[in-house]
Amino acid sequence: MRYHLLLTLFITMLAISCGKESFDNATTTDIKSGSYATMLTIGNRLYVVSKTQLTTYDVNIPASPVQLDRKDVGFDIESLFYHEGLLLIGSANNMYIYRIDHLGIPVRESANEYSQLIDPQMCTRDPIVARGSIAYVTLSTALQECSWNRFVNELRIYDISDIQNVKQLNVIGMSNPRGLGLGKNHLFVCDEFDGLVVFNIDNPLQPRKVKNFTGYKGHDLIVNGNVLVVVSDTALYQYDITDETNIKPLSVIYL
């Protein structure tokens, strides 16, 4: 979609001067991406997910990428997030966790089903972000695309300290959550109906809603230092989050 392409362009512009000449997964900490990203560059490795597969490229020579690995993941893959040497991959019904080995090749560690009660045909959208041992996932049904009488619209919190035994810790109901991102002490969640929702996560297991910015449909976002960029269907919204308890709008760029 247009807003995802625009956010990808924004991220690419941020990363132009940040390339590395070799793969060093151990020291890679600052990977900027929207939570709906389907490709990530880590060192000289490019990871790309399609609807069913994860492909790894060597991009040491950017003009001549070389495919190193391709593997089947599952179905309806929707998002890719890097976290402390891991790739967290979101699909319509599962969170897949891959460990990146010393050569930069992903190795599957686990596949974690969101719930046997969630039918993949319900069109859930499930971006993932993580910090430390905690992962945050939004599940939502696309009301305009799915003809179901039961909908799932939730923010879920998972313990990923043991990546082969992931545990759900909490769930918070939302209107229609989409992309999300982490600040210093707050979690930012886009929502189709509620715009931008801000949660305090001083207690990471119990996010507490403290504010929301309405007037637009929030789709995805990226946290870039002290600036938060939110993508809606009509504009890019920038916020100053230097003080996360006093978030200030900076600008609106209409699409």
CSV table of C-alpha atoms in Angstrom, one decimal, residues 6-255:
chain,number,residue,atom,x,y,z
A,6,LEU,CA,6.3,5.9,1.8
A,7,LEU,CA,7.5,4.6,5.2
A,8,THR,CA,9.9,2.3,3.5
A,9,LEU,CA,11.3,5.2,1.5
A,10,PHE,CA,11.7,7.3,4.7
A,11,ILE,CA,13.6,4.5,6.4
A,12,THR,CA,15.8,4.0,3.4
A,13,MET,CA,16.7,7.7,3.5
A,14,LEU,CA,17.7,7.3,7.1
A,15,ALA,CA,19.8,4.3,6.4
A,16,ILE,CA,21.7,5.5,3.4
A,17,SER,CA,24.8,6.5,5.3
A,18,CYS,CA,24.6,3.6,7.8
A,19,GLY,CA,25.8,0.7,5.7
A,20,LYS,CA,28.4,-1.8,6.9
A,21,GLU,CA,30.9,-3.7,4.8
A,22,SER,CA,30.7,-7.0,6.8
A,23,PHE,CA,28.2,-9.0,8.7
A,24,ASP,CA,28.4,-8.5,12.5
A,25,ASN,CA,25.2,-9.7,14.1
A,26,ALA,CA,26.5,-9.3,17.6
A,27,THR,CA,27.0,-5.6,17.4
A,28,THR,CA,24.0,-4.7,15.3
A,29,THR,CA,21.6,-2.8,17.6
A,30,ASP,CA,20.2,0.2,15.6
A,31,ILE,CA,18.0,-1.2,12.9
A,32,LYS,CA,15.3,1.3,11.9
A,33,SER,CA,12.1,-0.2,10.4
A,34,GLY,CA,8.4,0.1,10.5
A,35,SER,CA,6.6,-2.8,12.2
A,36,TYR,CA,5.1,-3.8,8.8
A,37,ALA,CA,8.5,-4.1,7.2
A,38,THR,CA,9.0,-7.0,4.8
A,39,MET,CA,12.8,-6.4,4.3
A,40,LEU,CA,15.7,-5.5,6.6
A,41,THR,CA,19.4,-4.8,6.0
A,42,ILE,CA,21.7,-6.0,8.8
A,43,GLY,CA,25.4,-5.5,8.0
A,44,ASN,CA,25.9,-6.9,4.5
A,45,ARG,CA,22.8,-9.2,4.7
A,46,LEU,CA,19.4,-8.3,3.3
A,47,TYR,CA,16.4,-10.3,4.6
A,48,VAL,CA,13.2,-10.3,2.6
A,49,VAL,CA,9.9,-12.0,3.4
A,50,SER,CA,7.2,-12.9,0.9
A,51,LYS,CA,3.9,-14.3,1.7
A,52,THR,CA,5.5,-17.7,2.3
A,53,GLN,CA,9.3,-17.5,2.3
A,54,LEU,CA,12.3,-15.8,3.9
A,55,THR,CA,15.2,-15.0,1.6
A,56,THR,CA,18.7,-13.9,2.5
A,57,TYR,CA,21.0,-11.9,0.2
A,58,ASP,CA,24.6,-10.8,0.4
A,59,VAL,CA,24.6,-7.1,-0.4
A,60,ASN,CA,28.2,-6.4,0.1
A,61,ILE,CA,28.1,-5.1,-3.5
A,62,PRO,CA,24.6,-3.3,-3.4
A,63,ALA,CA,24.3,-3.2,-7.2
A,64,SER,CA,24.8,-7.0,-7.4
A,65,PRO,CA,23.0,-8.8,-4.6
A,66,VAL,CA,23.7,-12.5,-4.3
A,67,GLN,CA,21.1,-14.9,-2.9
A,68,LEU,CA,22.5,-17.0,-0.1
A,69,ASP,CA,19.5,-18.8,1.3
A,70,ARG,CA,15.8,-19.2,0.8
A,71,LYS,CA,13.5,-21.1,3.1
A,72,ASP,CA,9.7,-21.7,3.5
A,73,VAL,CA,8.3,-20.1,6.6
A,74,GLY,CA,4.5,-20.5,6.6
A,75,PHE,CA,1.6,-18.8,5.0
A,76,ASP,CA,0.3,-15.2,5.0
A,77,ILE,CA,3.6,-13.7,6.2
A,78,GLU,CA,3.1,-10.0,6.9
A,79,SER,CA,6.0,-8.5,8.9
A,80,LEU,CA,9.7,-8.8,9.8
A,81,PHE,CA,11.4,-7.4,12.9
A,82,TYR,CA,15.0,-7.7,14.1
A,83,HIS,CA,15.7,-8.1,17.8
A,84,GLU,CA,19.0,-9.0,19.5
A,85,GLY,CA,20.2,-11.5,16.9
A,86,LEU,CA,16.7,-12.8,16.1
A,87,LEU,CA,14.2,-12.3,13.3
A,88,LEU,CA,10.6,-12.1,14.5
A,89,ILE,CA,8.3,-12.9,11.6
A,90,GLY,CA,4.6,-12.2,11.9
A,91,SER,CA,2.0,-14.2,9.9
A,92,ALA,CA,-1.8,-14.3,10.0
A,93,ASN,CA,-1.7,-17.0,12.7
A,94,ASN,CA,1.8,-17.4,14.0
A,95,MET,CA,4.9,-15.6,15.3
A,96,TYR,CA,8.0,-17.3,13.9
A,97,ILE,CA,11.4,-16.8,15.6
A,98,TYR,CA,14.6,-17.3,13.7
A,99,ARG,CA,18.1,-17.0,15.1
A,100,ILE,CA,20.7,-15.5,12.8
A,101,ASP,CA,23.8,-17.7,12.7
A,102,HIS,CA,27.4,-16.5,12.4
A,103,LEU,CA,27.2,-16.5,8.6
A,104,GLY,CA,24.0,-14.3,8.7
A,105,ILE,CA,21.7,-17.2,7.7
A,106,PRO,CA,18.4,-17.5,9.7
A,107,VAL,CA,17.8,-20.7,11.5
A,108,ARG,CA,14.2,-21.5,12.8
A,109,GLU,CA,13.9,-21.7,16.6
A,110,SER,CA,10.1,-21.8,17.0
A,111,ALA,CA,6.7,-21.2,15.6
A,112,ASN,CA,4.2,-19.8,18.0
A,113,GLU,CA,0.5,-20.0,17.2
A,114,TYR,CA,-1.5,-17.0,18.4
A,115,SER,CA,-4.6,-19.1,19.1
A,116,GLN,CA,-6.3,-22.1,17.7
A,117,LEU,CA,-9.4,-20.0,17.9
A,118,ILE,CA,-8.1,-17.6,15.3
A,119,ASP,CA,-8.8,-18.6,11.8
A,120,PRO,CA,-6.1,-17.4,9.3
A,121,GLN,CA,-8.9,-16.5,6.9
A,122,MET,CA,-10.0,-13.8,9.4
A,123,CYS,CA,-7.4,-11.5,7.8
A,124,THR,CA,-5.5,-10.7,11.0
A,125,ARG,CA,-2.7,-8.1,10.8
A,126,ASP,CA,0.1,-8.9,13.2
A,127,PRO,CA,3.2,-6.6,13.3
A,128,ILE,CA,5.7,-7.3,16.1
A,129,VAL,CA,8.2,-5.3,18.2
A,130,ALA,CA,10.3,-6.4,21.1
A,131,ARG,CA,12.6,-5.2,23.8
A,132,GLY,CA,14.6,-7.5,26.1
A,133,SER,CA,12.5,-10.5,26.9
A,134,ILE,CA,9.2,-8.9,26.0
A,135,ALA,CA,7.5,-8.9,22.6
A,136,TYR,CA,4.4,-6.8,21.7
A,137,VAL,CA,2.1,-7.9,18.9
A,138,THR,CA,-1.0,-6.3,17.5
A,139,LEU,CA,-3.7,-8.6,16.0
A,140,SER,CA,-6.5,-7.0,14.0
A,141,THR,CA,-9.0,-8.0,11.4
A,142,ALA,CA,-9.5,-5.9,8.3
A,143,LEU,CA,-13.2,-5.1,8.7
A,144,GLN,CA,-13.5,-3.8,5.1
A,145,GLU,CA,-12.0,-7.1,3.7
A,146,CYS,CA,-13.4,-9.8,5.9
A,147,SER,CA,-17.0,-10.9,6.2
A,148,TRP,CA,-16.9,-12.5,9.7
A,149,ASN,CA,-19.1,-12.0,12.7
A,150,ARG,CA,-16.2,-12.4,15.1
A,151,PHE,CA,-13.2,-10.1,15.1
A,152,VAL,CA,-9.9,-10.0,16.9
A,153,ASN,CA,-8.5,-6.6,17.8
A,154,GLU,CA,-5.8,-6.9,20.5
A,155,LEU,CA,-2.5,-5.9,21.8
A,156,ARG,CA,-0.7,-9.0,23.1
A,157,ILE,CA,2.3,-9.2,25.3
A,158,TYR,CA,4.7,-12.3,25.1
A,159,ASP,CA,7.6,-13.5,27.1
A,160,ILE,CA,10.3,-14.5,24.6
A,161,SER,CA,13.1,-15.1,27.2
A,162,ASP,CA,13.0,-18.8,26.1
A,163,ILE,CA,12.5,-18.5,22.3
A,164,GLN,CA,11.6,-22.2,22.1
A,165,ASN,CA,8.9,-21.8,24.7
A,166,VAL,CA,7.2,-18.4,24.1
A,167,LYS,CA,4.4,-17.5,26.6
A,168,GLN,CA,1.5,-15.1,26.3
A,169,LEU,CA,1.5,-12.9,29.4
A,170,ASN,CA,-1.3,-10.3,28.8
A,171,VAL,CA,-3.8,-9.1,26.3
A,172,ILE,CA,-5.4,-5.6,25.9
A,173,GLY,CA,-8.4,-5.0,23.8
A,174,MET,CA,-8.2,-2.3,21.1
A,175,SER,CA,-10.4,-0.9,18.3
A,176,ASN,CA,-8.4,-1.9,15.2
A,177,PRO,CA,-4.6,-1.8,16.0
A,178,ARG,CA,-2.0,-1.7,13.3
A,179,GLY,CA,1.7,-0.8,13.4
A,180,LEU,CA,3.6,-0.2,16.6
A,181,GLY,CA,6.9,1.0,18.0
A,182,LEU,CA,8.9,1.4,21.2
A,183,GLY,CA,10.1,4.7,22.7
A,184,LYS,CA,12.1,5.0,25.9
A,185,ASN,CA,9.3,4.3,28.4
A,186,HIS,CA,6.3,4.2,26.1
A,187,LEU,CA,4.7,2.0,23.5
A,188,PHE,CA,3.2,3.7,20.5
A,189,VAL,CA,0.4,1.9,18.6
A,190,CYS,CA,-1.4,2.9,15.4
A,191,ASP,CA,-5.1,2.3,15.2
A,192,GLU,CA,-7.5,2.6,12.3
A,193,PHE,CA,-10.2,4.1,14.6
A,194,ASP,CA,-8.2,5.7,17.4
A,195,GLY,CA,-5.3,7.3,15.4
A,196,LEU,CA,-2.1,7.0,17.6
A,197,VAL,CA,-2.4,5.4,21.0
A,198,VAL,CA,0.3,5.9,23.6
A,199,PHE,CA,0.9,3.3,26.4
A,200,ASN,CA,3.2,3.8,29.4
A,201,ILE,CA,5.3,0.6,29.8
A,202,ASP,CA,7.1,1.3,33.1
A,203,ASN,CA,5.6,-2.1,33.8
A,204,PRO,CA,6.3,-3.9,30.5
A,205,LEU,CA,3.8,-6.6,31.2
A,206,GLN,CA,1.0,-4.1,32.0
A,207,PRO,CA,0.9,-1.4,29.4
A,208,ARG,CA,-1.2,1.6,30.6
A,209,LYS,CA,-3.0,3.8,28.0
A,210,VAL,CA,-2.1,7.4,28.8
A,211,LYS,CA,-3.0,9.4,25.6
A,212,ASN,CA,-4.1,9.1,22.0
A,213,PHE,CA,-4.0,11.4,19.0
A,214,THR,CA,-7.2,11.2,16.9
A,215,GLY,CA,-8.4,12.7,13.6
A,216,TYR,CA,-6.7,10.2,11.3
A,217,LYS,CA,-6.4,6.4,10.6
A,218,GLY,CA,-3.0,5.2,12.0
A,219,HIS,CA,-1.4,2.6,9.8
A,220,ASP,CA,2.3,2.3,10.8
A,221,LEU,CA,5.1,4.3,12.5
A,222,ILE,CA,8.8,4.5,13.1
A,223,VAL,CA,10.6,5.9,16.1
A,224,ASN,CA,13.8,7.8,15.0
A,225,GLY,CA,15.5,9.1,18.1
A,226,ASN,CA,13.3,11.9,19.5
A,227,VAL,CA,11.0,12.0,16.4
A,228,LEU,CA,8.0,9.7,15.9
A,229,VAL,CA,6.7,9.4,12.3
A,230,VAL,CA,3.2,8.1,11.9
A,231,VAL,CA,1.7,7.1,8.5
A,232,SER,CA,-2.0,7.5,7.9
A,233,ASP,CA,-3.9,7.0,4.7
A,234,THR,CA,-3.7,10.7,3.9
A,235,ALA,CA,-0.5,12.1,5.6
A,236,LEU,CA,2.7,11.7,7.4
A,237,TYR,CA,2.5,13.0,11.0
A,238,GLN,CA,5.7,13.9,12.9
A,239,TYR,CA,5.9,14.2,16.7
A,240,ASP,CA,8.6,15.4,19.1
A,241,ILE,CA,8.9,12.7,21.7
A,242,THR,CA,11.9,14.1,23.5
A,243,ASP,CA,9.7,14.2,26.6
A,244,GLU,CA,7.4,11.2,26.1
A,245,THR,CA,5.1,12.5,28.8
A,246,ASN,CA,4.6,15.7,26.8
A,247,ILE,CA,4.5,14.7,23.1
A,248,LYS,CA,4.3,17.6,20.7
A,249,PRO,CA,3.1,17.6,17.1
A,250,LEU,CA,5.8,18.8,14.7
A,251,SER,CA,4.4,18.7,11.2
A,252,VAL,CA,1.9,17.1,8.8
A,253,ILE,CA,2.9,16.2,5.3
A,254,TYR,CA,-0.1,15.4,3.2
A,255,LEU,CA,0.2,12.6,0.6
